[in-house]
Coordinates of C-alpha atoms in Angstrom, one line a residue:
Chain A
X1 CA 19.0 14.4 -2.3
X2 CA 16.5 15.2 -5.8
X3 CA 14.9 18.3 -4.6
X4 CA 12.1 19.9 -6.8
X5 CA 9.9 23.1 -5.6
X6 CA 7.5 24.5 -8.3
X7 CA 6.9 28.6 -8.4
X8 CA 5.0 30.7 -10.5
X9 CA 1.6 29.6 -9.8
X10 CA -1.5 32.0 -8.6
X11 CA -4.7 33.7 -9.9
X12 CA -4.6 34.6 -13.4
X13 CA -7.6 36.0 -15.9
X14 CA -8.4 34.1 -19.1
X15 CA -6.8 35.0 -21.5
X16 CA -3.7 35.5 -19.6
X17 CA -0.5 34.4 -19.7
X18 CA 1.6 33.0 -16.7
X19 CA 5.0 31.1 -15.9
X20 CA 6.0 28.7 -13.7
X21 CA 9.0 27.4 -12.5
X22 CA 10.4 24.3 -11.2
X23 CA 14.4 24.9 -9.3
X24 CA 15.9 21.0 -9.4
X25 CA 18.7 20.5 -6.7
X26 CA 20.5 16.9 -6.4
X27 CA 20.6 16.5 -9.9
X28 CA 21.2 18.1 -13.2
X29 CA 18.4 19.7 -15.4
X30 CA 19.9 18.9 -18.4
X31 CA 21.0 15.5 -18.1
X32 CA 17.2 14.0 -17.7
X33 CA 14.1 14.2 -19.2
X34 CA 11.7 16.4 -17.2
X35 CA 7.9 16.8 -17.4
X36 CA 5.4 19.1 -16.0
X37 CA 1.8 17.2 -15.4
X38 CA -1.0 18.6 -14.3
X39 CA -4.0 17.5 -11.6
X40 CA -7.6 19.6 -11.9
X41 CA -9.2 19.9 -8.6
X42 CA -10.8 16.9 -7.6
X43 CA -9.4 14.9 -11.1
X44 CA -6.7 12.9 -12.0
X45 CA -3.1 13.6 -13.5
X46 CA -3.1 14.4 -16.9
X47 CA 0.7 15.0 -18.5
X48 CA 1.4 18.5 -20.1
X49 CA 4.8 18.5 -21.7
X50 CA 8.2 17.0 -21.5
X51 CA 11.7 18.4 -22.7
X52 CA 14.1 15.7 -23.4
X53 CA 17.9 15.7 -22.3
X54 CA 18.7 17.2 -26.0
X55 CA 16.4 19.0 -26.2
X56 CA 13.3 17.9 -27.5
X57 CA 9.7 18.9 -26.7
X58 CA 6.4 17.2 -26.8
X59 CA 3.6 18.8 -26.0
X60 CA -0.4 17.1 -24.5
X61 CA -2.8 18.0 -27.1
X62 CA -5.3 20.6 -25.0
X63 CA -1.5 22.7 -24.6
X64 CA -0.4 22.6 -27.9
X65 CA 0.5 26.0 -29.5
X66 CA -0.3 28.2 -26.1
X67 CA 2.5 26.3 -23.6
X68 CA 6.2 26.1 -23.9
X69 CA 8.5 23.9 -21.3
X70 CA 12.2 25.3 -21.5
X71 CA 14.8 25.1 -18.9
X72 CA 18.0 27.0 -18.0
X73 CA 21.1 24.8 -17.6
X74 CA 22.7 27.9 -15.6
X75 CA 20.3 28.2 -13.1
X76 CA 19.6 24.1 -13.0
X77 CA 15.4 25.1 -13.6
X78 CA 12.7 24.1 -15.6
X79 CA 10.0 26.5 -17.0
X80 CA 6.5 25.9 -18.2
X81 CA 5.1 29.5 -20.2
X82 CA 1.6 29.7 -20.2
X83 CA -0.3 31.9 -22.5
X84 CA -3.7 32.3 -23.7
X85 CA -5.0 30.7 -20.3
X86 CA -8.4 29.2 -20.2
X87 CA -10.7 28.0 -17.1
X88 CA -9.9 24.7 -18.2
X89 CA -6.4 24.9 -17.4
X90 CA -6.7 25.4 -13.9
X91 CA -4.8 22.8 -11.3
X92 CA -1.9 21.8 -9.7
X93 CA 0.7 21.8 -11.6
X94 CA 3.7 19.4 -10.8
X95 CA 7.3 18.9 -12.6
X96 CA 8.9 15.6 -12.2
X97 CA 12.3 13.9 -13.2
X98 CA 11.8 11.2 -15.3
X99 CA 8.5 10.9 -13.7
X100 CA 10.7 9.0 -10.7
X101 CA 10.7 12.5 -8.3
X102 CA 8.0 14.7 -8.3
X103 CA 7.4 18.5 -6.3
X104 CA 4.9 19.7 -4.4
X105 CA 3.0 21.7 -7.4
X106 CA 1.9 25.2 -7.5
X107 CA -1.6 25.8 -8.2
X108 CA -3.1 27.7 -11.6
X109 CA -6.5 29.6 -10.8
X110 CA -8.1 30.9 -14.2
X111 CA -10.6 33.0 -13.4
X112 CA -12.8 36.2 -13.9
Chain B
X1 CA -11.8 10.2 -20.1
X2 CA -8.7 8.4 -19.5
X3 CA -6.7 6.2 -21.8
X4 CA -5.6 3.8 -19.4
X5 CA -9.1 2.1 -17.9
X6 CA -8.6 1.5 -14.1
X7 CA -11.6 0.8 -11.6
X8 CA -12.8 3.6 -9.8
X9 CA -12.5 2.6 -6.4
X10 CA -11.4 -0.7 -4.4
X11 CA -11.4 -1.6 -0.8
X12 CA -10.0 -4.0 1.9
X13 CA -9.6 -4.8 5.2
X14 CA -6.5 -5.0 6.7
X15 CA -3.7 -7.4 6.4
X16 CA -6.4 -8.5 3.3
X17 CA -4.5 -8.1 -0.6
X18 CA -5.7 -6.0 -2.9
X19 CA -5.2 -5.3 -6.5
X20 CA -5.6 -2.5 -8.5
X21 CA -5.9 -3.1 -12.4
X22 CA -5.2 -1.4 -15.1
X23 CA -6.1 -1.6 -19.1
X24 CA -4.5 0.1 -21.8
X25 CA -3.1 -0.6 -25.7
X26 CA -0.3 -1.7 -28.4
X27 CA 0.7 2.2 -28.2
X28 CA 1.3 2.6 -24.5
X29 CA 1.4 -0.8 -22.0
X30 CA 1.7 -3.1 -24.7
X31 CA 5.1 -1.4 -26.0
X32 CA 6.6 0.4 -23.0
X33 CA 7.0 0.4 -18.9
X34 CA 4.3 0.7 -16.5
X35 CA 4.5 3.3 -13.5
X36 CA 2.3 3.2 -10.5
X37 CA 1.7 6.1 -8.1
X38 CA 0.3 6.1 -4.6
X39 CA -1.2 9.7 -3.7
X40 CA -2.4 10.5 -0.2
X41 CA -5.0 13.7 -0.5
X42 CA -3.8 17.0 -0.7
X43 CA 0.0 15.7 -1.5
X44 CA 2.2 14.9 -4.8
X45 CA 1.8 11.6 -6.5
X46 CA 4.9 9.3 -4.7
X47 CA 6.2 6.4 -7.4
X48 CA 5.7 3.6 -6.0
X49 CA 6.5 1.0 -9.0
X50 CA 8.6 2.0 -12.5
X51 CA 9.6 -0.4 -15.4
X52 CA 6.5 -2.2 -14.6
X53 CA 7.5 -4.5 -11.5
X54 CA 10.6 -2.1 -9.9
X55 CA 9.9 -0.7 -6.3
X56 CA 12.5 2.8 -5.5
X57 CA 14.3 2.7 -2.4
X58 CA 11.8 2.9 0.6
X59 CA 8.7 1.5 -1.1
X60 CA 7.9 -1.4 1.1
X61 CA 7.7 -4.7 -0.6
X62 CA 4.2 -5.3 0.1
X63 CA 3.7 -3.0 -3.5
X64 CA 4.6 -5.0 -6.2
X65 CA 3.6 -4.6 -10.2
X66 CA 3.2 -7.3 -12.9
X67 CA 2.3 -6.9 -16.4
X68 CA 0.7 -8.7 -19.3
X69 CA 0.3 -7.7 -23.2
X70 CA -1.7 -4.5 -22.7
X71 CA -2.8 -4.8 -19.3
X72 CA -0.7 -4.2 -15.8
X73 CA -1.9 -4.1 -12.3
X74 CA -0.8 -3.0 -8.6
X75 CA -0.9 -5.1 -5.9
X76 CA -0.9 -3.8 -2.2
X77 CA -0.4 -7.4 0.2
X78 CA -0.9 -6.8 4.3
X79 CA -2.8 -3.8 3.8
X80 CA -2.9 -0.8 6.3
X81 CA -4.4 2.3 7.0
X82 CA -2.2 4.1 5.7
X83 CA -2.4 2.5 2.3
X84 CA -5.6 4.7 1.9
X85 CA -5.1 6.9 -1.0
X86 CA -5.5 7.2 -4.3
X87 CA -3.5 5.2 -7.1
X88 CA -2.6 6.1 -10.7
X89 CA -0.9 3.8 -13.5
X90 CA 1.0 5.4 -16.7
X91 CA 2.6 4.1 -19.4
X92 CA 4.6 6.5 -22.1
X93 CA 2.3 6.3 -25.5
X94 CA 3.6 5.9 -28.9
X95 CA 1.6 8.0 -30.7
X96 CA 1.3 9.6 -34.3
X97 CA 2.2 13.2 -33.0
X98 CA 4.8 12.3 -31.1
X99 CA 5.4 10.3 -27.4
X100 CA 3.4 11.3 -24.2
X101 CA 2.7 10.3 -21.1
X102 CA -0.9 8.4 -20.5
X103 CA -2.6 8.0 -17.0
X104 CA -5.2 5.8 -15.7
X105 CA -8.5 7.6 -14.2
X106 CA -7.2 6.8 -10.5
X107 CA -8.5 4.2 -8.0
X108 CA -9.5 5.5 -4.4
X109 CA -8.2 2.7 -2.1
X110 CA -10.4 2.6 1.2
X111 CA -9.5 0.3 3.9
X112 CA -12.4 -0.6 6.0

């Protein structure tokens, strides 16, 4: 069974920097695209980044140059590094497999 | 504002059919798959329809997807209560800086 649980999330300042992590069971990392999306409170889903089975990286505008998806083939997780958090950035934020399975999400606050 | 256009809200009574619409481009509907996700508050979106018209295992066959050129739409036949939530399309968009994922605004399904 595709299992995904999201980690990492909490209060942070602006400015700051945070990661979060997504540990995939059922399935291999590696061997599918993966994406992390994002859903502001009371919004709609707006996609963050995706890292491609070799490797690849594409990146949503409003991230670009402050978040970096990676994943460790060892320990079968994804990772989304946050720095240079804004206000704007907070949400759930949800990784999914080949936007078929999806996890719970772990929620961002940026705040003062 | 969202690059795929889909009607804020819809309703229905049930056993009534409903469908949710949903407007995009060339770059994303016109040249690549459709998803459509159901969302019921305070939980992760659940696919409900991939590669347009394709329902996972377990997605009743009331759901089913159709699309046109640059347009695609969700439709929910026998509707029940239980069908109230909130429903996304996406399409993967081709653009200049590289592929991303594209969501519609969301439609809040109420059943009366």
């Amino acid at each position: 069974e595709v299992q995904l649980v999201e980690s990492g999330g909490g209060l942070i300042q602006p400015g700051g920097s945070l990661r979060l992590s997504c540990a995939a069971s059922g399935f291999t990392v590696s061997s599918n695209y993966m994406s992390w999306v994002r859903q502001a409170p009371g919004k709609g889903l707006e996609w963050v980044s995706v890292i491609y089975s070799g490797g690849s990286t594409y990146y949503a505008d409003s991230v670009k140059g402050r978040f970096t998806i990676s994943r460790d083939n060892s320990k079968n997780t994804l990772y989304l590094q946050m720095n240079s958090l804004r206000a704007e950035d907070t949400a759930v934020y949800y990784c999914a497999r080949d936007l078929y399975d999806w996890g719970q999400g772990t929620l961002v606050t940026v705040s003062s | 504002q969202s690059v795929l256009t889909q009607p804020p809200s819809a309703s229905g009574t049930p056993g009534q059919r409903v469908t949710i619409s949903c407007s995009g481009s060339s770059s994303n509907i016109g040249s690549n798959y459709v998803y459509w996700y159901q969302q019921l508050p305070g939980t992760a979106p659940k696919l409900l329809i991939y590669r347009n018209n394709q329902r996972p295992s377990g997605v009743p066959d009331r759901f089913s997807g159709s699309k046109s050129g640059t347009s695609a739409s969700l439709a929910i036949s026998g509707l029940r209560s239980e069908d109230e939530a909130d429903y996304y399309c996406a399409a993967w968009d081709d653009s200049l800086s590289g592929p991303n994922v594209v969501f519609g605004g969301g439609t809040k399904l109420t059943v009366l």
